[in-house]
């Protein structure tokens, strides 16, 4: 017997199968999709069995498979097939597709740690009547008699509850023995007294439409914030489980959506497995095992949870489908939405894309009827949509209001007096975003990326938000030595200081990347705010999503223009999403919500659509832009980056690639560039960019593959190809 093994060597250069002999002791065990250890050159290396064959002819002498790494861990046929799809669609090495499918704790490292988690129990080793007889003679009331009495009531008891002395004594008498049982680290039970909401008319209609669909179909569930989309998901999953099937729901980021996860636990208890990067390796291993063994049928997780080896899937849900996090930026550059649809076809089940502000691509498909369009237009509970006001900061600056307008200050003050909560959003972390010298004009820049450094006051450091470069603040200009540095631009740290100055009595929390580096810190901040231990929460886009705080009635958005000015074809869309989602945090209960948007462009169309809560108007406006500028959904995009440490090499090759594309692609495709990339220098490498816009181009895939091949053997230049990029 022979095994074709794909080895874990993530380079395209050796992305192929190698054949090994299956030794006799593995013949009955080895299966397609298993991880094995094989000899490779002078090393031992891990790989996946992709095929098993009875005969194989080779001119070389074959080596033997050394061992199986984990008998339970098998990539099933569906996932093996999916790997080929990812390789084909994203041009990645096949092995990287498979590595992405398994949580990192299951990627075998050198230590081959065994993550199985056991608890030790004590059980009776004699019949109950014998134990009762022993106890009646024993007569003492101590740890030993307590243990035996406990065991007369319970089948097993936890070893940790008793002293080692008692255990050894009773063991020697032959009365008890120890057993080890594997347990899952995360164990939640469902809430049996849960009172479920009765679906309103719109929810019911959406639910019915999904449930009655007996084959694969993609749905867009477009529902305003608080319209009860999650409630629809829960009911659909409940039904799917009743049919004996399983379900996956993806969320953008779990730490921010623990509120949703807790609702899943309430409904489905230990039938839920969760997946996200905040779990320990052991927890990930357990959650994965639950699914493999069929002990959990509902998976809630972030992007890579789309690969969980669930069998018999009955529905796949992508919540907040507009989130760019579903596209992986590193190789393999897959989009979880595409994978969801691919798996939906395989399992012949519905895929639900849910959002208040779906991507233009998704909404356009729903309008065309490619996806089935379901809408929730009203908030589900009592609450009303907030009122939104735009404030012109040009006028405020004249009054020396650099951060907060008069109106926002007044509203914050009155919220404090009424014991209501306020959220302040500013999508920039740090203290100030630029430091320059008023004497010589020097500006601090990252030596690796040539991007201005952000000042972080709490650590008194200057940091590059692209590569992580950090340096201590010298307080004097490093160029002319004068004490003349200006701290310009605004970050969350500065806003926090200003709030504390304006409202010394207020309790303030800040949530951004800098305050949430520790495990569990997100939840802590959210929980503390939810418990009303603070009056004001300041944060970046992290606080805009999914959170449901009933006592927040005011949301203030500082510098709403920040994201409008990013040079990207999606910047309008991202801005609308961010502001709309942030607004949705206000007034989620019986209190009416208010939103204040501070901007230097009060006439901006996007901001005015947010003000009117009018996603449809925004959609039409932006679709028009996209049509004129030939962007998605009217055209597809490919972004190519040509990267080198050597500036001339990068430029030279970018020109070569541009010409190659011009000579080989269909004439209807548009090739832009090469130009310098927005982040021209990153980590000491120079980056040029070419963008392809196309509608139909039969030749495209092959041309890209050829380019990829050519640059495989180039050592000093890399080409990075992103098909359907999230940003360019
Ligand atoms: P979304 O996911 O669309 O933002 P949720 O599903 O979180 O909305 O619902 C928002 C709030 O409305 C939640 O507090 C939820 O419990 C409540 N809710 C949802 N559906 C109903 C309903 N049919 N009746 C009463 N309350 C509901
Ligand atoms: Zn840098």
XYZ file of C-alpha atoms and ligand atoms in Angstrom:
756
model
C 0.000 0.000 0.000
C 1.186 3.520 -0.849
C 0.287 6.952 0.445
C 0.533 10.164 -1.508
C 1.524 12.800 0.994
C 1.422 16.574 0.711
C 4.200 17.774 2.954
C 4.055 20.745 5.281
C 6.568 22.904 3.568
C 4.715 26.059 2.737
C 6.367 27.091 -0.458
C 5.050 26.840 -3.950
C 8.335 25.337 -5.074
C 7.601 21.935 -3.589
C 3.824 22.084 -3.522
C 3.231 18.579 -4.776
C 2.618 15.057 -3.543
C 5.336 12.618 -2.588
C 4.686 8.901 -2.453
C 5.599 6.736 0.521
C 5.197 3.083 1.389
C 2.678 2.408 4.144
C 4.363 0.079 6.645
C 2.362 -2.956 7.718
C 1.589 -1.635 11.230
C -0.257 1.331 9.717
C -2.127 -0.444 6.928
C -5.362 -0.804 8.862
C -5.186 2.638 10.386
C -4.099 5.050 7.707
C -6.829 7.058 6.018
C -7.099 9.812 3.455
C -6.867 13.243 5.138
C -4.761 12.084 8.100
C -1.657 13.861 9.282
C 1.456 11.725 9.116
C 5.147 12.019 9.772
C 7.409 11.144 6.843
C 11.114 11.278 6.040
C 12.033 14.108 3.692
C 15.634 14.478 2.659
C 17.582 14.109 5.860
C 14.675 15.407 7.972
C 11.395 14.191 9.329
C 8.477 16.312 8.267
C 4.683 16.295 8.633
C 2.190 16.017 5.848
C -1.349 15.119 4.845
C -2.308 11.881 3.180
C -4.141 12.942 0.050
C -4.456 9.567 -1.650
C -3.980 5.909 -0.824
C -3.044 3.523 -3.602
C -2.580 -0.208 -3.838
C 0.128 -0.063 -6.426
C 2.678 2.460 -7.531
C 5.515 2.270 -9.945
C 8.593 4.257 -9.219
C 12.073 4.328 -10.555
C 13.310 5.531 -7.182
C 13.462 3.626 -3.968
C 10.513 4.759 -1.846
C 10.672 5.515 1.848
C 8.142 4.501 4.480
C 5.624 6.604 6.374
C 7.018 6.926 9.912
C 3.774 7.284 11.851
C 0.301 8.767 12.058
C 0.216 11.957 14.113
C -3.380 12.018 15.266
C -5.894 9.338 14.404
C -8.881 11.506 15.164
C -7.768 14.426 13.134
C -8.849 13.846 9.576
C -9.493 16.296 6.771
C -12.636 14.903 5.204
C -13.262 14.653 1.478
C -15.197 17.893 1.402
C -12.303 19.816 2.956
C -9.691 18.147 0.761
C -11.691 19.254 -2.252
C -12.106 22.733 -0.757
C -8.310 23.017 -0.505
C -8.045 22.634 -4.276
C -10.681 25.313 -4.740
C -8.748 27.755 -2.537
C -5.510 27.016 -4.356
C -7.213 27.620 -7.682
C -9.072 30.787 -6.645
C -6.351 32.514 -4.627
C -3.211 31.045 -6.198
C -1.779 29.760 -2.923
C 0.233 26.594 -2.254
C -2.182 23.728 -1.553
C -0.537 22.951 1.753
C -1.243 26.470 2.988
C -4.909 26.009 2.207
C -4.957 22.895 4.417
C -2.971 24.544 7.165
C -5.505 27.360 7.230
C -8.315 24.884 7.741
C -6.893 23.545 10.980
C -6.617 25.669 14.108
C -3.031 26.510 14.897
C -2.932 24.264 17.953
C -3.511 21.365 15.600
C -0.730 22.368 13.319
C 1.836 19.965 14.541
C 4.813 21.672 16.037
C 8.040 20.092 17.104
C 6.794 19.390 20.586
C 3.740 17.360 19.482
C 1.963 18.418 22.669
C -0.976 16.288 23.646
C -3.843 18.666 24.302
C -6.305 16.103 25.582
C -7.649 17.286 28.904
C -8.540 14.805 31.611
C -10.181 14.988 34.990
C -9.728 12.316 37.600
C -12.775 10.902 39.344
C -13.331 8.373 42.069
C -15.848 5.572 41.736
C -16.850 2.682 43.994
C -14.918 -0.541 43.577
C -17.406 -2.629 45.642
C -21.156 -3.117 45.572
C -23.196 -0.460 47.381
C -24.438 -2.754 50.141
C -20.871 -3.722 51.001
C -19.953 -0.053 51.270
C -22.989 0.609 53.433
C -21.968 -2.264 55.706
C -18.428 -0.879 55.940
C -19.772 2.548 56.848
C -22.055 1.234 59.559
C -19.037 -0.362 61.262
C -16.745 2.608 60.609
C -18.904 5.107 62.544
C -16.467 8.050 62.209
C -17.577 11.295 60.595
C -14.577 12.406 58.492
C -13.315 12.906 54.951
C -13.350 9.157 54.270
C -16.919 8.583 55.367
C -17.981 11.718 53.508
C -16.421 10.400 50.306
C -18.157 7.033 50.628
C -21.475 8.677 51.411
C -21.070 10.960 48.386
C -20.403 7.877 46.268
C -23.574 6.193 47.476
C -25.496 9.114 45.963
C -23.331 9.949 42.928
C -21.822 7.552 40.411
C -18.546 9.452 40.431
C -16.972 12.269 42.426
C -14.089 14.616 41.618
C -10.819 13.464 43.122
C -9.775 17.006 43.998
C -12.497 17.280 46.626
C -10.837 14.798 48.997
C -7.475 14.432 50.678
C -4.849 12.148 49.208
C -4.638 10.370 52.544
C -8.323 9.391 52.501
C -8.132 8.299 48.893
C -5.090 6.112 49.462
C -6.577 4.539 52.582
C -9.845 3.615 50.884
C -8.021 2.465 47.777
C -5.888 0.122 49.861
C -9.036 -1.292 51.385
C -10.281 -1.973 47.849
C -13.386 0.168 48.320
C -12.739 2.777 45.630
C -10.745 3.313 42.483
C -9.707 6.245 40.302
C -10.764 6.800 36.718
C -9.669 9.402 34.206
C -12.156 10.939 31.826
C -11.515 13.313 28.976
C -13.378 16.583 29.305
C -13.859 19.678 27.243
C -12.413 22.803 28.787
C -15.380 24.941 27.787
C -18.660 23.588 29.044
C -21.789 25.706 28.979
C -25.272 24.597 29.754
C -28.323 26.077 28.192
C -30.814 28.256 29.957
C -33.842 26.054 30.472
C -35.993 28.901 31.698
C -35.205 31.087 28.704
C -38.229 33.027 27.504
C -37.979 33.278 23.737
C -39.266 36.349 21.915
C -42.129 35.802 19.540
C -40.941 36.800 16.084
C -42.596 39.881 14.663
C -44.129 39.860 11.202
C -40.994 40.800 9.290
C -38.849 38.365 11.247
C -41.403 35.610 10.728
C -41.471 36.213 7.005
C -37.677 36.083 6.765
C -37.609 32.927 8.904
C -40.309 31.206 6.855
C -38.586 31.980 3.592
C -35.324 30.518 4.791
C -36.856 27.451 6.380
C -38.974 26.507 3.436
C -35.971 26.545 1.092
C -34.892 22.969 0.765
C -31.863 23.532 -1.410
C -28.880 25.809 -1.662
C -29.792 29.475 -1.890
C -28.001 32.617 -0.732
C -30.101 35.073 1.249
C -29.366 38.666 2.064
C -30.966 39.545 5.384
C -30.779 43.332 5.411
C -32.013 44.577 8.752
C -31.388 47.896 10.451
C -29.441 47.794 13.719
C -31.588 46.286 16.448
C -34.144 44.855 14.030
C -33.704 41.362 15.432
C -31.482 39.623 12.893
C -29.833 37.535 15.595
C -33.247 36.393 16.712
C -33.934 35.160 13.177
C -30.608 33.302 13.085
C -31.333 31.581 16.408
C -34.735 30.401 15.262
C -33.419 29.136 11.941
C -30.623 27.222 13.667
C -33.096 25.765 16.151
C -35.106 24.401 13.241
C -32.016 23.087 11.471
C -30.999 21.204 14.627
C -34.450 19.662 14.858
C -33.869 18.268 11.373
C -30.711 16.631 12.706
C -28.401 18.996 10.860
C -25.681 21.394 11.963
C -24.996 25.108 11.580
C -22.124 27.575 11.301
C -22.359 31.242 12.135
C -19.464 33.595 11.474
C -19.075 36.854 13.341
C -16.419 39.484 12.616
C -14.783 39.405 16.019
C -15.863 37.300 18.951
C -14.477 39.296 21.831
C -16.715 42.146 20.728
C -19.712 39.917 20.215
C -19.666 37.878 23.413
C -23.200 39.155 23.892
C -24.257 37.189 20.812
C -22.274 34.128 21.830
C -23.955 34.142 25.217
C -27.336 34.114 23.518
C -26.192 31.067 21.586
C -25.185 29.344 24.816
C -28.557 30.203 26.319
C -30.358 28.602 23.411
C -28.117 25.657 22.579
C -25.827 25.119 25.594
C -23.014 22.619 25.111
C -24.157 21.987 21.567
C -22.179 25.135 20.715
C -18.495 25.156 19.802
C -16.713 28.473 19.510
C -13.658 29.438 17.498
C -11.581 32.543 17.735
C -8.025 33.614 18.318
C -8.629 34.407 21.994
C -8.902 30.734 22.949
C -5.962 28.850 24.398
C -4.479 26.041 22.330
C -6.120 23.476 24.573
C -9.507 25.148 24.245
C -9.185 25.244 20.472
C -8.256 21.595 20.385
C -11.289 20.709 22.498
C -13.712 22.758 20.459
C -12.382 21.099 17.330
C -12.754 17.633 18.822
C -16.336 18.406 19.845
C -17.123 19.046 16.209
C -15.195 16.071 14.828
C -16.943 13.767 17.246
C -20.339 15.300 16.596
C -20.681 16.498 20.206
C -21.321 20.067 19.043
C -23.502 20.924 16.092
C -23.504 24.704 16.224
C -20.270 26.534 15.486
C -19.899 30.223 16.227
C -16.606 31.721 15.251
C -14.471 34.150 13.350
C -13.267 33.822 9.773
C -11.442 30.499 9.880
C -14.389 28.795 11.610
C -15.820 28.474 8.107
C -13.501 25.456 7.748
C -14.762 23.478 10.721
C -15.364 19.847 9.787
C -19.073 19.869 10.537
C -21.041 17.192 8.791
C -24.496 17.576 7.336
C -24.608 21.369 7.464
C -28.134 22.803 7.383
C -27.355 26.528 7.337
C -24.355 28.862 7.157
C -24.770 32.385 8.482
C -22.389 35.306 7.989
C -23.310 38.054 10.407
C -22.205 41.620 9.586
C -21.380 40.389 6.128
C -20.038 43.823 5.129
C -17.085 43.411 7.487
C -13.760 43.404 5.647
C -12.383 40.962 8.181
C -13.907 38.043 6.269
C -11.215 38.485 3.681
C -7.856 37.171 4.848
C -5.074 39.583 3.973
C -2.283 37.012 4.123
C -1.870 33.961 1.961
C -4.192 32.222 1.328
C -6.138 35.371 0.511
C -9.543 33.742 0.691
C -12.870 35.336 1.481
C -14.957 33.404 4.004
C -18.103 34.434 2.130
C -16.930 32.568 -0.977
C -16.075 29.529 1.121
C -19.494 29.700 2.792
C -21.214 29.637 -0.564
C -18.991 26.822 -1.804
C -19.848 24.754 1.287
C -23.497 25.747 0.987
C -23.527 24.251 -2.512
C -21.807 21.091 -1.265
C -24.297 20.616 1.574
C -27.192 21.932 -0.492
C -28.163 24.316 2.285
C -29.014 28.001 2.623
C -26.350 30.646 3.245
C -27.521 33.799 5.016
C -25.599 37.041 4.664
C -26.818 39.429 7.349
C -26.120 43.139 7.781
C -27.622 46.559 8.298
C -25.275 47.873 5.632
C -24.436 45.056 3.229
C -21.581 45.535 0.790
C -22.562 47.085 -2.493
C -21.701 43.816 -4.209
C -24.075 41.817 -2.030
C -26.909 44.302 -2.201
C -26.598 44.560 -5.969
C -26.856 40.781 -6.255
C -29.925 40.749 -4.026
C -31.590 43.462 -6.114
C -30.839 41.478 -9.262
C -32.361 38.367 -7.711
C -29.123 36.374 -7.602
C -29.573 36.291 -3.830
C -32.981 36.162 -2.182
C -33.650 39.532 -0.566
C -35.089 39.606 2.976
C -35.579 42.878 4.841
C -36.141 43.923 8.426
C -37.049 47.595 8.399
C -38.105 48.215 12.006
C -36.389 47.894 15.339
C -37.644 44.789 17.106
C -37.982 46.035 20.651
C -39.491 49.253 21.880
C -36.613 51.406 20.754
C -36.605 54.059 18.045
C -33.787 54.931 15.695
C -31.606 57.741 17.041
C -31.693 61.275 15.683
C -28.453 62.347 14.051
C -27.002 65.835 13.864
C -23.993 67.073 11.894
C -21.809 69.776 13.399
C -19.495 71.970 11.355
C -16.161 72.047 13.152
C -14.887 74.928 11.028
C -17.305 77.141 12.991
C -16.368 75.508 16.305
C -12.656 76.098 15.764
C -13.406 79.815 15.585
C -14.720 79.438 19.141
C -11.530 77.545 20.054
C -13.422 74.269 20.347
C -10.749 72.002 18.890
C -12.034 68.642 20.035
C -15.597 68.978 21.298
C -18.298 71.252 19.918
C -20.445 73.235 22.350
C -23.436 71.060 21.622
C -21.642 67.779 22.220
C -20.214 69.126 25.490
C -23.649 70.227 26.670
C -25.216 66.884 25.812
C -22.426 64.989 27.549
C -22.952 67.169 30.605
C -26.673 66.535 30.683
C -26.127 62.792 30.232
C -23.839 62.842 33.260
C -26.484 64.643 35.279
C -29.164 62.164 34.210
C -26.935 59.124 34.868
C -27.062 58.102 31.220
C -24.080 56.875 29.245
C -22.145 58.337 26.326
C -19.927 56.775 23.675
C -17.266 58.841 21.916
C -15.835 57.417 18.730
C -12.621 58.495 17.088
C -11.041 56.155 14.634
C -7.440 56.983 15.509
C -5.537 55.582 18.433
C -2.635 57.196 20.237
C -2.314 60.769 21.453
C -1.317 62.803 18.443
C -0.838 61.603 14.903
C 2.002 63.879 13.816
C 4.857 65.514 15.636
C 6.814 68.254 13.958
C 9.317 70.887 14.980
C 8.258 74.499 14.666
C 11.901 75.628 14.413
C 13.267 73.451 11.619
C 10.136 71.770 10.226
C 11.349 68.267 11.039
C 8.625 65.565 11.155
C 9.068 62.252 12.916
C 8.804 59.401 10.418
C 9.240 55.657 10.604
C 12.725 54.729 9.356
C 11.302 51.517 7.857
C 8.117 52.840 6.286
C 8.460 56.605 5.898
C 5.061 57.054 7.526
C 4.524 59.665 10.243
C 4.848 58.220 13.723
C 2.020 58.434 16.226
C 2.738 59.731 19.696
C 1.494 57.549 22.587
C 1.469 59.584 25.742
C 0.918 56.809 28.281
C 4.168 55.110 27.290
C 5.806 58.349 26.054
C 6.753 56.627 22.820
C 6.466 57.245 19.107
C 5.133 54.332 17.142
C 4.640 53.244 13.558
C 1.151 51.787 13.150
C 2.261 49.830 10.103
C 5.378 47.947 11.160
C 5.351 48.399 14.935
C 8.605 50.410 15.089
C 8.780 52.118 18.497
C 11.088 54.750 19.852
C 11.219 56.778 23.067
C 10.079 60.373 22.786
C 13.120 62.639 23.188
C 11.009 65.743 23.958
C 13.433 67.750 21.842
C 13.672 67.901 18.085
C 16.151 65.180 17.029
C 17.179 67.363 14.109
C 17.880 70.819 15.570
C 17.780 70.026 19.270
C 15.264 72.765 20.054
C 12.460 72.292 22.517
C 9.926 73.219 19.840
C 7.903 70.080 19.080
C 4.222 70.400 18.159
C 1.870 67.527 18.838
C -0.632 67.704 15.994
C -3.573 65.543 15.036
C -5.926 63.770 17.317
C -5.994 60.273 18.791
C -8.114 58.510 21.407
C -5.585 59.177 24.174
C -5.818 62.929 23.686
C -9.611 62.768 23.588
C -9.568 60.831 26.844
C -7.426 63.517 28.476
C -9.699 66.243 27.218
C -12.807 64.456 28.534
C -11.200 64.078 31.945
C -10.351 67.772 31.935
C -13.859 68.847 30.915
C -15.693 66.431 33.201
C -13.433 65.697 36.163
C -16.225 63.849 37.967
C -16.995 61.475 35.093
C -15.753 57.925 35.064
C -14.137 57.233 31.718
C -13.122 54.058 29.898
C -11.069 53.820 26.749
C -11.145 50.913 24.330
C -8.676 50.710 21.471
C -5.857 48.443 20.367
C -3.601 49.843 23.090
C -5.932 49.153 26.020
C -6.924 45.685 24.833
C -3.675 43.844 24.330
C -4.218 41.524 27.296
C -6.457 38.470 26.977
C -9.905 39.215 28.331
C -9.437 42.986 28.404
C -12.135 43.614 25.787
C -14.723 41.774 27.822
C -13.637 43.547 30.962
C -14.136 46.997 29.480
C -17.445 46.048 27.885
C -18.745 44.402 31.031
C -17.699 47.307 33.176
C -19.452 49.779 30.878
C -22.504 47.572 30.695
C -22.634 47.483 34.505
C -22.617 51.295 34.386
C -19.332 51.528 36.245
C -18.372 54.275 33.794
C -20.217 57.188 32.238
C -18.238 57.639 29.061
C -16.631 55.098 26.755
C -14.063 56.411 24.290
C -12.823 54.207 21.509
C -11.906 53.411 17.941
C -14.041 51.459 15.459
C -13.838 48.598 17.971
C -16.742 50.108 19.879
C -18.930 50.624 16.841
C -20.064 47.062 16.320
C -22.633 44.808 17.829
C -22.640 46.153 21.361
C -25.956 46.589 23.083
C -25.898 48.995 26.031
C -29.404 50.044 27.063
C -28.285 53.197 28.903
C -26.261 54.707 26.078
C -28.289 57.576 24.671
C -25.545 59.711 23.169
C -22.919 58.835 20.600
C -20.414 61.499 19.609
C -18.233 61.008 16.560
C -15.060 63.072 16.433
C -13.351 63.740 13.104
C -15.863 61.832 11.041
C -13.758 62.743 8.000
C -10.792 60.562 9.026
C -11.831 57.547 7.012
C -13.281 59.535 4.094
C -9.798 60.735 3.287
C -8.246 57.303 2.936
C -7.384 56.823 -0.740
C -9.354 53.663 -1.420
C -12.354 52.934 -3.597
C -14.262 51.684 -0.553
C -13.586 54.653 1.712
C -17.106 56.096 1.302
C -18.640 52.726 2.019
C -16.414 52.106 5.034
C -17.227 55.542 6.407
C -20.944 55.022 5.990
C -20.726 51.618 7.720
C -18.659 52.919 10.595
C -20.846 55.920 11.318
C -24.077 54.044 10.800
C -22.992 51.188 13.056
C -21.745 53.639 15.670
C -25.036 55.517 15.531
C -26.804 52.233 16.058
C -25.277 52.067 19.556
C -27.460 54.959 20.701
C -30.919 54.550 22.099
C -31.254 50.793 22.066
C -33.854 50.728 24.808
C -36.780 52.910 25.738
C -34.539 56.003 25.967
C -34.339 57.982 22.765
C -30.854 58.083 21.256
C -28.918 61.006 19.833
C -25.870 61.048 17.614
C -23.563 63.981 16.988
C -21.225 63.841 14.030
C -18.415 66.391 14.073
C -16.831 67.136 10.715
C -14.985 69.688 8.629
C -17.135 68.732 5.617
C -20.715 69.177 6.810
C -22.057 69.020 3.248
C -20.471 65.667 2.514
C -23.030 63.404 0.863
C -22.045 60.275 2.782
C -22.378 61.998 6.146
C -25.767 63.343 5.177
C -26.985 59.869 4.255
C -25.912 58.730 7.733
C -27.748 61.699 9.197
C -30.963 60.641 7.469
C -30.417 56.973 8.323
C -30.775 56.343 4.628
C -28.732 53.416 3.442
C -30.677 53.127 0.188
C -29.838 56.677 -0.809
C -26.204 56.071 -0.010
C -26.319 52.863 -2.028
C -27.632 54.595 -5.149
C -25.130 57.421 -4.872
C -22.176 55.125 -4.373
C -23.257 52.678 -7.084
C -23.204 55.612 -9.452
C -19.639 56.453 -8.407
C -18.572 52.883 -8.835
C -20.098 52.660 -12.287
C -18.383 55.821 -13.434
C -15.036 54.833 -11.982
C -15.338 51.195 -13.084
C -15.095 49.625 -9.637
C -16.921 46.662 -8.080
C -19.656 45.573 -8.412
C -19.409 46.764 -12.031
C -15.883 45.492 -12.497
C -13.808 42.865 -10.734
C -10.397 43.780 -9.412
C -7.010 42.165 -9.057
C -4.283 43.961 -7.186
C -0.649 43.095 -7.823
C 2.191 44.353 -5.702
C 5.760 44.151 -6.850
C 7.991 44.256 -3.820
C 11.733 44.497 -3.358
C 14.291 45.807 -0.922
C 16.012 47.299 -3.925
C 14.147 50.322 -5.300
C 15.435 49.928 -8.857
C 14.621 46.224 -8.969
C 11.084 46.919 -7.768
C 10.537 49.612 -10.373
C 12.104 47.614 -13.200
C 10.044 44.519 -12.466
C 6.844 46.483 -11.968
C 7.293 47.857 -15.485
C 7.986 44.356 -16.815
C 4.878 42.938 -15.137
C 2.772 45.831 -16.462
C 3.937 45.135 -20.004
C 3.417 41.429 -19.619
C -0.171 42.026 -18.546
C -0.799 44.478 -21.389
C 0.469 41.952 -23.912
C -1.368 38.957 -22.541
C -4.695 39.976 -21.043
C -7.922 40.447 -22.935
C -8.120 43.870 -24.550
C -11.290 44.676 -22.583
C -9.408 44.520 -19.273
C -8.082 47.758 -17.842
C -4.567 47.835 -16.417
C -3.696 50.698 -14.068
C -0.106 51.363 -13.197
C 2.460 50.488 -12.207
C 2.305 53.235 -9.622
C 3.798 53.517 -6.173
C 1.596 51.900 -3.548
C -0.124 54.060 -0.871
C 2.300 52.609 1.610
C 5.237 52.871 -0.698
C 7.876 51.829 1.777
C 6.958 49.181 4.326
C 9.448 47.438 6.548
C 12.323 48.579 4.353
C 10.825 47.201 1.170
C 9.618 49.251 -1.795
C 6.201 48.522 -3.194
C 4.753 49.194 -6.628
C 1.209 48.413 -7.554
C -0.737 47.400 -10.614
C -4.521 47.144 -10.578
C -6.465 45.127 -13.124
C -10.135 45.925 -13.669
C -12.055 43.387 -15.689
C -15.498 42.014 -16.375
C -14.822 38.854 -18.342
C -11.318 37.779 -19.058
C -10.823 34.162 -20.012
C -7.065 34.565 -20.060
C -6.688 36.225 -16.666
C -6.262 33.186 -14.396
C -3.607 31.636 -16.562
C -1.718 34.877 -17.001
C -1.640 35.381 -13.224
C -0.466 31.815 -12.699
C 2.316 32.304 -15.217
C 3.454 35.473 -13.475
C 3.396 33.692 -10.184
C 5.575 30.912 -11.640
C 8.072 33.360 -13.079
C 8.579 35.104 -9.744
C 8.856 31.849 -7.802
C 12.464 31.624 -8.825
C 13.310 35.277 -8.283
C 15.078 35.855 -5.012
C 15.129 39.618 -4.737
C 11.678 40.514 -6.018
C 8.325 39.259 -4.853
C 4.974 39.488 -6.487
C 1.887 39.564 -4.344
C -1.373 38.874 -6.139
C -4.713 39.633 -4.513
C -7.803 38.557 -6.425
C -10.914 40.518 -5.398
C -8.988 42.604 -2.865
C -10.814 44.244 0.007
C -8.763 47.382 -0.490
C -6.232 48.469 -3.065
P -29.777 42.806 15.427
O -29.000 41.518 15.435
O -30.568 42.994 14.165
O -28.984 44.033 15.766
P -30.989 41.654 17.779
O -31.395 40.315 17.290
O -29.764 41.746 18.612
O -30.880 42.682 16.555
O -32.223 42.296 18.536
C -32.179 43.572 19.127
C -32.948 43.540 20.414
O -34.343 43.307 20.165
C -32.494 42.443 21.346
O -32.469 42.941 22.643
C -33.547 41.357 21.171
O -33.706 40.587 22.342
C -34.800 42.163 20.883
N -35.726 41.431 20.023
C -35.444 40.796 18.872
N -36.541 40.240 18.327
C -37.564 40.523 19.152
C -38.967 40.241 19.141
N -39.523 39.546 18.147
N -39.708 40.691 20.171
C -39.143 41.419 21.160
N -37.853 41.716 21.240
C -37.054 41.297 20.257
Zn 7.063 51.389 10.132
